[in-house]
Coordinates of C-alpha atoms in Angstrom, one line a residue:
M1 CA -154.7 86.6 122.8
L2 CA -155.7 84.6 119.7
S3 CA -157.1 81.2 120.5
R4 CA -156.7 77.9 118.7
L5 CA -158.6 77.0 115.6
T6 CA -161.5 74.6 115.3
V7 CA -161.6 72.3 112.3
L8 CA -165.1 71.5 111.1
G9 CA -164.2 69.1 108.3
L10 CA -162.3 68.7 105.1
V11 CA -163.4 68.8 101.5
A12 CA -162.2 67.0 98.5
L13 CA -159.8 68.4 96.0
S14 CA -161.0 69.4 92.5
A15 CA -159.2 68.2 89.4
L16 CA -159.9 71.4 87.5
P17 CA -156.8 73.6 86.8
V18 CA -156.3 77.0 88.4
R19 CA -154.0 79.6 87.0
A20 CA -151.4 80.5 89.6
A21 CA -152.1 84.2 89.1
D22 CA -155.8 83.7 90.1
A23 CA -155.1 81.5 93.1
D24 CA -154.1 84.1 95.7
W25 CA -155.9 87.0 97.3
P26 CA -152.7 89.1 97.8
A27 CA -154.1 92.5 98.9
F28 CA -157.2 94.3 100.1
G29 CA -159.7 94.3 97.2
R30 CA -157.5 91.5 95.7
D31 CA -155.3 94.0 93.9
A32 CA -154.7 97.8 93.6
T33 CA -157.8 98.2 91.3
N34 CA -160.0 97.6 94.4
R35 CA -162.3 95.5 92.3
N36 CA -163.0 92.7 94.8
F37 CA -163.3 90.3 91.8
S38 CA -161.7 86.9 91.4
A39 CA -161.3 85.0 88.1
L40 CA -161.8 81.7 89.9
G41 CA -164.8 79.7 88.8
L42 CA -164.6 76.3 90.4
I43 CA -167.5 77.3 92.6
D44 CA -170.2 78.5 90.3
R45 CA -174.0 78.9 89.9
G46 CA -174.4 75.2 89.3
N47 CA -172.7 73.9 92.4
V48 CA -172.7 76.7 95.0
A49 CA -175.7 75.2 96.7
R50 CA -173.3 72.4 97.9
L51 CA -170.9 74.9 99.6
R52 CA -170.1 73.8 103.1
P53 CA -167.8 74.9 106.0
A54 CA -164.2 73.6 105.6
W55 CA -162.8 75.1 108.8
L56 CA -163.1 78.0 111.1
F57 CA -160.7 79.9 113.3
Q58 CA -161.8 81.6 116.5
T59 CA -159.8 84.7 117.3
G60 CA -160.7 84.9 121.0
V61 CA -161.5 88.6 120.6
T62 CA -165.2 89.2 120.3
G63 CA -166.8 92.0 118.4
Y64 CA -166.4 94.4 115.4
F65 CA -164.5 91.8 113.3
Q66 CA -164.4 93.8 110.0
A67 CA -161.2 92.6 108.4
Q68 CA -160.8 91.2 104.9
P69 CA -158.3 88.3 105.0
V70 CA -155.3 88.2 102.7
M71 CA -154.0 85.0 101.2
V72 CA -150.4 84.8 99.9
E73 CA -148.5 81.6 99.1
S74 CA -150.9 79.2 101.0
T75 CA -151.0 81.4 104.2
L76 CA -154.0 83.4 105.2
Y77 CA -153.4 86.5 107.2
V78 CA -156.1 88.2 109.2
S79 CA -156.3 91.0 111.7
T80 CA -158.9 91.3 114.5
T81 CA -160.5 94.0 116.5
G82 CA -157.8 95.3 118.8
N83 CA -155.2 94.8 116.0
N84 CA -154.1 91.3 116.8
V85 CA -152.9 89.4 113.7
A86 CA -152.9 85.7 112.9
A87 CA -151.2 83.7 110.1
L88 CA -153.1 80.6 109.2
D89 CA -152.5 77.6 107.0
A90 CA -155.0 78.4 104.2
R91 CA -155.8 74.7 103.7
T92 CA -156.7 73.7 107.2
G93 CA -156.8 76.9 109.4
R94 CA -153.9 75.7 111.6
A95 CA -152.3 78.7 113.3
L96 CA -148.7 79.3 112.1
W97 CA -148.2 82.3 114.3
T98 CA -150.1 85.0 116.2
Y99 CA -149.3 88.6 117.1
T100 CA -150.9 90.3 120.1
H101 CA -151.0 94.0 119.9
R102 CA -150.4 96.1 123.0
A103 CA -152.0 99.5 122.5
R104 CA -150.2 102.5 124.0
T105 CA -153.4 104.3 124.9
E106 CA -157.0 103.5 125.5
K107 CA -158.1 106.8 124.0
I108 CA -159.0 105.7 120.5
F109 CA -161.6 106.8 118.0
G110 CA -164.7 104.6 118.0
P111 CA -164.8 100.9 118.5
P112 CA -161.5 99.1 118.2
S113 CA -162.2 97.7 114.7
N114 CA -159.6 97.0 112.0
R115 CA -160.3 96.3 108.4
G116 CA -157.3 94.3 107.3
V117 CA -153.5 94.0 106.7
A118 CA -151.3 94.2 103.7
V119 CA -148.6 91.7 102.7
A120 CA -145.6 92.4 100.5
G121 CA -141.9 91.6 100.4
G122 CA -142.0 89.1 103.2
L123 CA -143.7 91.6 105.6
V124 CA -147.2 92.0 107.0
Y125 CA -148.2 95.7 107.4
Q126 CA -150.9 97.0 109.7
A127 CA -152.1 100.5 110.7
T128 CA -153.5 100.4 114.2
M129 CA -156.3 102.1 116.2
D130 CA -153.7 103.7 118.5
G131 CA -152.0 105.5 115.7
R132 CA -149.1 103.2 114.7
V133 CA -148.0 101.7 111.5
I134 CA -146.2 98.4 112.1
A135 CA -144.4 95.7 110.0
L136 CA -144.3 92.0 111.1
D137 CA -142.2 89.2 109.6
A138 CA -144.5 87.2 107.4
K139 CA -142.9 83.9 108.4
T140 CA -142.7 84.3 112.1
G141 CA -144.9 87.3 113.2
A142 CA -141.9 89.0 114.8
L143 CA -142.1 92.8 115.0
V144 CA -139.8 94.3 112.4
W145 CA -140.6 98.0 112.8
D146 CA -143.1 100.1 114.7
H147 CA -143.7 103.7 113.7
E148 CA -145.9 105.9 115.9
A149 CA -147.7 108.2 113.4
V150 CA -150.0 110.0 115.7
R151 CA -151.2 109.9 119.3
P152 CA -155.0 109.6 119.2
E153 CA -155.5 112.1 122.0
E154 CA -153.2 114.8 120.5
G155 CA -155.1 118.1 120.2
E156 CA -158.0 117.2 122.4
T157 CA -159.8 119.9 124.2
E158 CA -161.3 119.9 127.7
T159 CA -164.5 121.5 126.4
A160 CA -166.5 118.3 126.6
S161 CA -166.7 118.1 130.3
G162 CA -168.0 121.6 130.6
L163 CA -170.6 121.0 127.9
A164 CA -172.2 118.0 129.5
E165 CA -174.1 120.1 132.0
T166 CA -175.0 122.6 129.4
L167 CA -176.5 120.0 127.1
G168 CA -178.9 118.6 129.7
G169 CA -176.5 116.1 131.2
K170 CA -176.0 114.1 128.0
P171 CA -172.5 112.5 127.7
V172 CA -170.3 114.6 125.4
Q173 CA -167.2 113.1 123.8
G174 CA -164.3 115.5 123.3
S175 CA -162.5 116.5 120.1
S176 CA -162.0 113.9 117.5
R177 CA -159.3 111.2 118.1
L178 CA -157.1 110.2 115.2
G179 CA -156.3 106.6 114.5
F180 CA -156.3 104.0 111.6
K181 CA -158.9 101.6 110.4
M182 CA -158.1 101.1 106.7
P183 CA -155.9 98.3 105.3
P184 CA -152.7 99.9 104.0
L185 CA -151.8 100.1 100.3
V186 CA -148.3 98.9 99.6
A187 CA -146.9 100.1 96.3
E188 CA -143.6 101.4 94.9
G189 CA -141.8 100.7 98.2
L190 CA -144.3 102.7 100.2
V191 CA -146.9 101.8 102.8
I192 CA -149.8 104.3 102.4
V193 CA -152.5 104.8 105.0
G194 CA -154.8 107.6 106.2
V195 CA -156.4 108.6 109.5
T196 CA -160.0 108.4 110.6
G197 CA -161.7 110.4 113.4
A198 CA -160.9 113.8 112.0
G199 CA -164.3 115.0 111.1
Y200 CA -166.5 114.7 114.2
G201 CA -165.6 117.5 116.6
L202 CA -167.6 117.2 119.8
H203 CA -170.5 114.8 119.7
V204 CA -173.2 113.7 122.1
E205 CA -174.7 110.2 122.8
D206 CA -178.5 110.2 123.1
A207 CA -180.4 107.9 125.4
Q208 CA -181.5 105.5 122.7
G209 CA -178.0 104.9 121.3
G210 CA -178.9 107.0 118.2
L211 CA -177.6 106.3 114.7
D212 CA -174.9 103.6 114.7
G213 CA -174.5 103.8 118.5
G214 CA -174.7 107.5 119.1
A215 CA -176.4 110.6 117.8
V216 CA -173.7 112.6 116.0
V217 CA -174.0 116.2 116.9
G218 CA -172.2 119.0 115.2
I219 CA -171.4 121.7 117.7
E220 CA -170.5 125.2 116.5
G221 CA -166.8 125.9 116.9
G222 CA -163.4 124.5 116.1
Y223 CA -163.4 121.1 117.7
G224 CA -162.3 118.9 114.9
R225 CA -159.0 117.7 113.6
R226 CA -157.2 117.9 110.3
G227 CA -157.3 114.6 108.3
W228 CA -154.2 113.3 106.4
L229 CA -152.8 110.5 104.3
A230 CA -149.1 109.6 104.6
A231 CA -146.6 107.3 102.9
Y232 CA -144.0 105.3 104.9
D233 CA -140.9 103.5 103.7
A234 CA -141.8 99.9 103.5
K235 CA -138.4 98.7 104.8
T236 CA -137.9 101.2 107.6
G237 CA -141.2 102.8 108.5
A238 CA -139.8 106.3 108.0
E239 CA -142.3 108.8 106.8
R240 CA -141.8 109.9 103.1
W241 CA -144.6 112.3 102.5
R242 CA -147.9 113.5 104.0
W243 CA -150.9 115.1 102.3
Y244 CA -153.5 117.0 104.4
V245 CA -157.1 116.9 103.4
T246 CA -158.0 120.5 104.3
K247 CA -156.5 123.1 102.0
E248 CA -154.4 125.6 103.9
D249 CA -154.8 128.4 101.4
G250 CA -158.3 128.9 100.0
W251 CA -160.2 126.0 101.6
E252 CA -163.3 128.2 101.2
G253 CA -163.3 127.6 97.5
D254 CA -165.8 129.4 95.3
F255 CA -168.9 129.3 97.6
V256 CA -170.7 127.3 94.9
A257 CA -174.5 127.2 94.7
K258 CA -174.6 123.7 93.1
T259 CA -172.6 120.5 93.2
A260 CA -170.3 119.8 90.2
D261 CA -173.0 117.5 88.8
G262 CA -175.6 120.2 88.9
E263 CA -177.6 119.6 92.1
P264 CA -178.7 122.7 94.1
L265 CA -177.1 122.9 97.6
H266 CA -179.6 125.3 99.2
R267 CA -176.8 127.2 100.9
D268 CA -177.1 130.6 102.5
V269 CA -174.0 131.8 100.7
A270 CA -174.4 135.4 102.0
A271 CA -174.4 134.2 105.6
E272 CA -171.3 132.1 104.9
R273 CA -169.4 135.0 103.3
S274 CA -170.3 137.2 106.2
A275 CA -169.0 134.7 108.7
A276 CA -165.8 133.9 106.8
P277 CA -163.6 136.6 108.2
A278 CA -164.1 135.3 111.7
H279 CA -163.2 131.7 110.7
R280 CA -160.2 132.1 108.5
E281 CA -158.3 129.4 110.5
A282 CA -161.1 126.8 110.4
W283 CA -159.1 124.6 108.0
R284 CA -156.7 123.8 110.9
V285 CA -159.4 121.7 112.5
G286 CA -161.4 121.1 109.3
G287 CA -161.8 117.3 109.4
G288 CA -161.7 115.0 106.4
S289 CA -161.3 111.4 107.6
L290 CA -159.9 108.7 105.3
W291 CA -161.8 105.6 105.7
M292 CA -160.6 103.0 103.1
T293 CA -157.7 101.9 101.1
P294 CA -156.8 103.9 98.0
A295 CA -156.7 102.4 94.5
H296 CA -153.4 102.7 92.5
D297 CA -152.7 103.1 88.8
P298 CA -149.0 102.4 88.3
E299 CA -148.9 103.6 84.7
L300 CA -150.2 107.1 85.7
G301 CA -148.3 107.0 89.0
L302 CA -151.5 108.0 90.8
I303 CA -153.5 106.8 93.8
Y304 CA -157.2 107.5 94.3
L305 CA -159.0 108.0 97.6
G306 CA -162.2 109.3 99.1
T307 CA -162.2 111.9 101.8
G308 CA -164.6 112.4 104.7
N309 CA -166.8 115.2 106.0
P310 CA -165.6 118.6 107.3
A311 CA -165.7 119.4 111.0
P312 CA -167.7 120.2 112.9
Q313 CA -170.0 117.6 111.4
N314 CA -173.5 118.8 110.4
F315 CA -172.9 122.4 111.4
G316 CA -171.5 124.7 108.7
L317 CA -171.5 128.4 109.8
S318 CA -168.3 128.0 111.7
R319 CA -166.5 126.6 108.6
P320 CA -167.8 128.9 105.8
G321 CA -167.1 128.0 102.2
D322 CA -166.7 124.8 100.2
N323 CA -164.3 123.2 102.7
L324 CA -161.7 121.9 100.2
Y325 CA -160.8 119.0 99.9
T326 CA -163.3 117.2 102.1
M327 CA -166.1 115.1 100.6
S328 CA -164.0 114.5 97.5
L329 CA -162.5 111.9 95.3
V330 CA -158.9 112.9 94.9
A331 CA -155.9 111.7 92.9
L332 CA -152.4 112.1 94.3
D333 CA -149.0 111.5 92.9
I334 CA -147.8 108.3 94.6
R335 CA -144.2 109.4 94.7
T336 CA -144.7 112.9 96.3
G337 CA -148.3 113.0 97.7
K338 CA -149.0 116.1 95.5
L339 CA -152.6 116.7 94.5
R340 CA -153.2 116.0 90.8
W341 CA -157.0 116.5 90.7
H342 CA -160.1 116.4 92.9
Y343 CA -163.8 116.2 92.4
Q344 CA -165.8 117.4 95.4
Q345 CA -169.1 115.5 95.6
V346 CA -170.7 117.7 98.2
P347 CA -169.2 121.2 98.9
H348 CA -169.9 122.6 102.4
E349 CA -171.3 119.3 103.5
Q350 CA -173.7 119.0 106.5
W351 CA -175.2 115.5 106.3
G352 CA -172.4 113.0 106.9
Y353 CA -171.9 112.0 103.2
D354 CA -168.3 110.9 103.5
V355 CA -166.7 109.6 100.3
A356 CA -166.0 106.4 102.2
S357 CA -166.3 103.4 99.9
P358 CA -163.0 102.4 98.2
P359 CA -162.6 103.8 94.7
V360 CA -162.6 101.2 91.9
L361 CA -160.5 101.2 88.7
L362 CA -162.2 100.2 85.5
D363 CA -162.5 100.6 81.7
W364 CA -165.4 102.8 80.6
R365 CA -167.0 102.7 77.2
A366 CA -167.6 106.2 75.7
P367 CA -170.6 106.8 73.4
D368 CA -168.2 107.1 70.5
G369 CA -166.8 103.6 71.2
R370 CA -163.6 104.7 72.8
T371 CA -162.4 103.0 76.0
V372 CA -161.4 105.4 78.8
K373 CA -159.4 104.4 81.8
A374 CA -161.7 105.4 84.6
V375 CA -162.2 105.4 88.4
A376 CA -165.6 104.9 90.0
S377 CA -166.8 106.1 93.4
A378 CA -170.0 104.7 95.0
S379 CA -171.3 107.5 97.2
K380 CA -173.5 108.0 100.3
T381 CA -175.5 110.5 98.3
G382 CA -177.0 107.6 96.2
W383 CA -175.1 107.8 92.9
V384 CA -172.0 106.1 91.5
Y385 CA -169.7 108.6 89.9
V386 CA -167.3 107.5 87.1
H387 CA -164.3 109.8 86.3
D388 CA -161.5 109.9 83.8
R389 CA -158.6 108.5 85.7
A390 CA -156.1 111.0 84.3
T391 CA -158.0 114.2 84.5
G392 CA -160.9 113.7 87.0
A393 CA -163.5 114.7 84.4
L394 CA -166.9 113.3 85.2
L395 CA -167.8 110.7 82.6
Q396 CA -171.0 109.2 84.0
R397 CA -173.3 109.4 87.0
S398 CA -175.4 106.3 87.6
E399 CA -179.1 106.1 88.2
P400 CA -180.0 106.9 91.9
L401 CA -179.5 103.8 94.0
I402 CA -182.2 104.9 96.5
A403 CA -185.2 107.2 96.7
Q404 CA -183.7 110.6 97.5
K405 CA -185.7 113.0 99.6
N406 CA -184.9 116.7 100.4
L407 CA -181.3 116.0 99.2
Y408 CA -178.9 118.8 100.4
Q409 CA -181.7 120.7 102.3
P410 CA -179.9 122.2 105.3
P411 CA -180.7 121.2 108.9
S412 CA -183.4 123.4 110.6
P413 CA -184.8 124.2 114.0
E414 CA -188.0 122.3 113.0
G415 CA -186.0 119.3 111.9
T416 CA -185.3 118.5 108.2
V417 CA -185.9 114.9 107.0
V418 CA -183.3 114.0 104.4
S419 CA -182.7 110.7 102.5
P420 CA -180.2 109.3 102.5
G421 CA -179.1 109.7 106.1
P422 CA -175.5 109.6 107.2
L423 CA -175.3 105.7 107.0
G424 CA -176.1 105.5 103.3
A425 CA -176.6 104.9 100.6
V426 CA -173.1 103.4 100.2
S427 CA -170.7 103.7 103.2
W428 CA -167.2 102.2 103.6
P429 CA -167.9 98.6 102.6
P430 CA -166.3 97.9 99.2
T431 CA -168.0 97.4 95.9
A432 CA -167.2 94.4 93.6
Y433 CA -166.7 95.0 89.9
D434 CA -166.6 92.3 87.2
P435 CA -164.4 93.5 84.4
N436 CA -165.9 90.9 82.1
T437 CA -169.4 92.2 82.3
G438 CA -168.9 95.8 83.4
R439 CA -171.2 95.3 86.3
A440 CA -170.7 96.6 89.9
Y441 CA -172.4 94.9 92.8
I442 CA -173.2 97.3 95.6
Q443 CA -174.7 97.0 99.1
V444 CA -177.1 99.9 99.4
R445 CA -178.7 101.2 102.6
H446 CA -182.1 102.9 102.2
G447 CA -183.1 105.2 105.0
A448 CA -183.6 108.8 106.1
A449 CA -182.4 111.0 109.0
T450 CA -183.8 114.1 110.7
Y451 CA -181.3 117.0 111.1
T452 CA -182.3 119.4 113.8
V453 CA -180.6 122.7 114.7
K454 CA -180.8 123.4 118.5
T455 CA -179.8 126.3 120.6
V456 CA -178.8 126.3 124.3
P457 CA -179.1 129.7 125.8
G458 CA -176.0 131.2 127.4
G459 CA -175.7 132.3 131.0
P460 CA -173.3 134.0 133.3
G461 CA -169.8 133.3 131.9
R462 CA -171.3 130.9 129.4
P463 CA -171.9 131.7 125.7
E464 CA -174.9 130.5 123.7
I465 CA -174.3 127.1 122.1
R466 CA -175.7 126.0 118.7
Y467 CA -175.6 122.5 117.5
T468 CA -177.1 120.1 115.0
E469 CA -178.6 116.8 116.2
T470 CA -178.9 113.9 113.8
S471 CA -181.4 111.1 114.5
E472 CA -183.2 108.3 112.5
A473 CA -186.3 109.7 110.8
R474 CA -189.4 108.2 112.2
G475 CA -191.9 106.7 109.7
E476 CA -189.4 106.5 106.9
P477 CA -188.5 103.2 105.2
S478 CA -185.3 101.6 106.4
F479 CA -183.9 98.5 104.6
S480 CA -181.0 97.3 102.4
T481 CA -180.7 96.1 98.8
L482 CA -178.0 94.4 96.8
S483 CA -177.9 96.2 93.5
A484 CA -176.2 95.5 90.2
V485 CA -175.2 98.6 88.2
D486 CA -173.8 98.8 84.7
L487 CA -170.7 100.9 85.1
A488 CA -169.2 100.1 81.7
G489 CA -171.4 102.7 79.9
S490 CA -175.0 103.3 80.8
G491 CA -175.1 103.7 84.6
R492 CA -178.4 101.8 84.7
I493 CA -179.5 99.7 87.7
L494 CA -179.8 96.2 86.2
W495 CA -181.4 94.5 89.2
S496 CA -181.9 95.2 92.9
V497 CA -182.8 92.6 95.6
R498 CA -184.1 93.5 99.0
A499 CA -182.2 91.9 101.9
G500 CA -183.8 90.3 105.0
S501 CA -181.6 92.4 107.3
R502 CA -179.1 95.3 106.9
L503 CA -176.3 94.5 104.5
S504 CA -172.7 95.2 105.6
G505 CA -169.1 94.4 104.9
G506 CA -169.2 94.7 101.1
T507 CA -169.3 92.4 98.1
L508 CA -167.2 89.8 96.3
A509 CA -167.8 88.8 92.7
T510 CA -166.3 85.8 90.9
A511 CA -166.0 84.4 87.4
G512 CA -168.3 81.6 88.5
G513 CA -171.2 84.0 88.1
L514 CA -171.6 84.6 91.8
V515 CA -171.8 87.6 94.1
F516 CA -171.2 87.0 97.9
S517 CA -172.7 89.5 100.3
G518 CA -173.0 89.5 104.1
E519 CA -175.9 90.5 106.3
E520 CA -175.9 91.9 109.9
D521 CA -178.1 89.0 111.0
G522 CA -175.2 86.6 110.3
H523 CA -176.1 85.3 106.9
L524 CA -173.5 85.0 104.1
D525 CA -175.4 84.9 100.8
A526 CA -174.3 83.8 97.3
H527 CA -176.3 85.6 94.6
D528 CA -176.6 84.8 90.9
A529 CA -174.7 87.6 89.3
E530 CA -177.1 87.7 86.3
T531 CA -180.4 88.0 88.3
G532 CA -179.6 88.6 92.0
K533 CA -181.4 85.4 93.0
I534 CA -180.0 83.9 96.2
L535 CA -178.5 80.5 95.4
W536 CA -176.9 79.7 98.7
R537 CA -176.8 81.1 102.2
F538 CA -175.2 80.2 105.5
Q539 CA -175.8 81.4 109.1
C540 CA -172.3 82.3 110.4
G541 CA -173.4 82.9 114.0
A542 CA -172.6 86.7 114.1
G543 CA -173.1 89.7 111.9
I544 CA -171.0 89.9 108.7
S545 CA -169.2 93.2 108.7
G546 CA -166.2 92.5 106.5
P547 CA -165.9 91.6 102.8
A548 CA -165.5 88.0 101.8
V549 CA -162.5 86.7 99.8
T550 CA -161.9 83.6 97.6
Y551 CA -158.7 81.7 96.8
A552 CA -157.5 78.4 95.5
L553 CA -155.0 75.7 96.7
D554 CA -154.4 72.3 95.1
G555 CA -157.3 72.9 92.7
R556 CA -159.8 73.6 95.5
Q557 CA -161.5 77.0 95.7
Y558 CA -162.3 78.4 99.2
V559 CA -164.4 81.4 100.3
A560 CA -163.5 83.1 103.6
V561 CA -165.3 85.7 105.7
A562 CA -165.1 87.2 109.1
A563 CA -168.2 87.0 111.4
G564 CA -167.9 89.4 114.3
G565 CA -170.8 91.8 114.2
A566 CA -170.3 95.5 114.1
S567 CA -171.1 98.6 116.1
F568 CA -174.6 98.8 114.6
T569 CA -175.6 95.4 116.0
K570 CA -176.0 96.9 119.4
G571 CA -179.6 96.7 120.4
S572 CA -180.5 95.0 117.1
G573 CA -180.9 91.5 118.5
F574 CA -177.9 90.2 116.5
G575 CA -174.7 89.4 118.5
T576 CA -171.0 89.8 118.0
G577 CA -168.6 87.0 117.4
D578 CA -164.9 86.1 116.8
A579 CA -164.9 83.6 113.9
L580 CA -163.2 83.5 110.5
L581 CA -165.2 81.0 108.5
V582 CA -163.9 79.2 105.4
F583 CA -166.1 77.3 102.9
A584 CA -165.4 74.9 100.1
L585 CA -167.3 72.2 98.1
P586 CA -167.6 68.7 99.5
E587 CA -166.2 65.7 97.6

């Protein structure tokens, strides 16, 4: 149940005018471009050092608080871990109503985190961890409709229990469970959302907690699920269309030797082709989670989204081929869900390089001076890709955001060290883009992983088992940077600032020349957008794992962020929390 708020203090009103169009934060990413940019500039480089807490709201639900709030018509809407929702007076934090979610199953994928709601047409929409899409009355919080899109446990196998003994007693989680984490996109009378959890298959937890709480292990065999994105009627919740990530006919693709941008994949194509006849149905459990909210271009009638890894993760011989359309940036017709184009960043992926960060719409300057409507995708591989929004043609690849090592070298029995590992360079946290300067501000994780192929001998009535274990690479550097990249034309890294702890949650840029970025140790930092210098920071009491927002009321600008930690805070010395903190300038 959501608890009462705590008011820390009030701040004075500013006399500076604010355009009504700039005052709200009406959707995830602020609008359907996913830019996470605000034209507000009441808080700027010159006064941000005076920023102070205005109020906070404690949800009463501790942990994994990753949501980005939404502010519409003086009301702030926020969802918590466990899919509870609160509507708050955006001036004071007073609770207007609360909704307590009652999950229909405890069998969910991963921690019970939720990354935000959508508000449109007098309704608040949320996609839940237990596979439901719901609509609440924005004024009262009353449930308007509740559509069960998927049961998380559907399609699970019983193989996990039998494998635990085989794999040395290590806990084995069963086939992937489907659920929702992304904030929905509401557009053209549709509520659009995609499932996570499709691309894991069976996985094992190691004794040390492993990467992000568990060593992800790809076990040979068809243990995954088929990822999908669906559109629901905004008034009734009825499903209007569904697009599946894995291609039913021809998901093997062309067995390419290089990525589309020319990087060698080091594949054993002969072995894959030989294995293909025995795995013609692999697409049925082929993975492809959808982690974050699509961008939308209403003029083209297209939405843009990134897709996740194929299943089983990190083990490719039981899914021969390119595994279309996993690991891709895709464009779909918003009215029908039909695929218009795709760009596969990593065919036959084996390293956990989901295309997870939300795509960003921007204008790109061609060398001949033309302006091209473009879409950018910041990737786990360490580059930012910029594409023609209409055709998918690659316009630009940025400079590498990290030091890449053994990129696309396959897992091996000896253990292959590869940088980046599965947590970076750019995971699901959103990128901020300033359309006035053409700069993107990106949280980048630097680190490597060791990918080791292991074999467990068979026995009486028990076949041999092969799997790939992923663990943090020892002796390799591990840190985070906030980086500014020119996406308007050159793709150059303009500056990069190393953080004191791991960065998470994403970035917010403002017309005040500021970039807000959260750290896992609880600090919310305000950087100078020109230089990266930290101008202000505040210890929020728990790890920042959701993106900040800014809004204005009565001439006063606020900055709001959730502080609740994240799954990776386990064992790090940094705790979890339950607070939504809101800041403003004092009088």
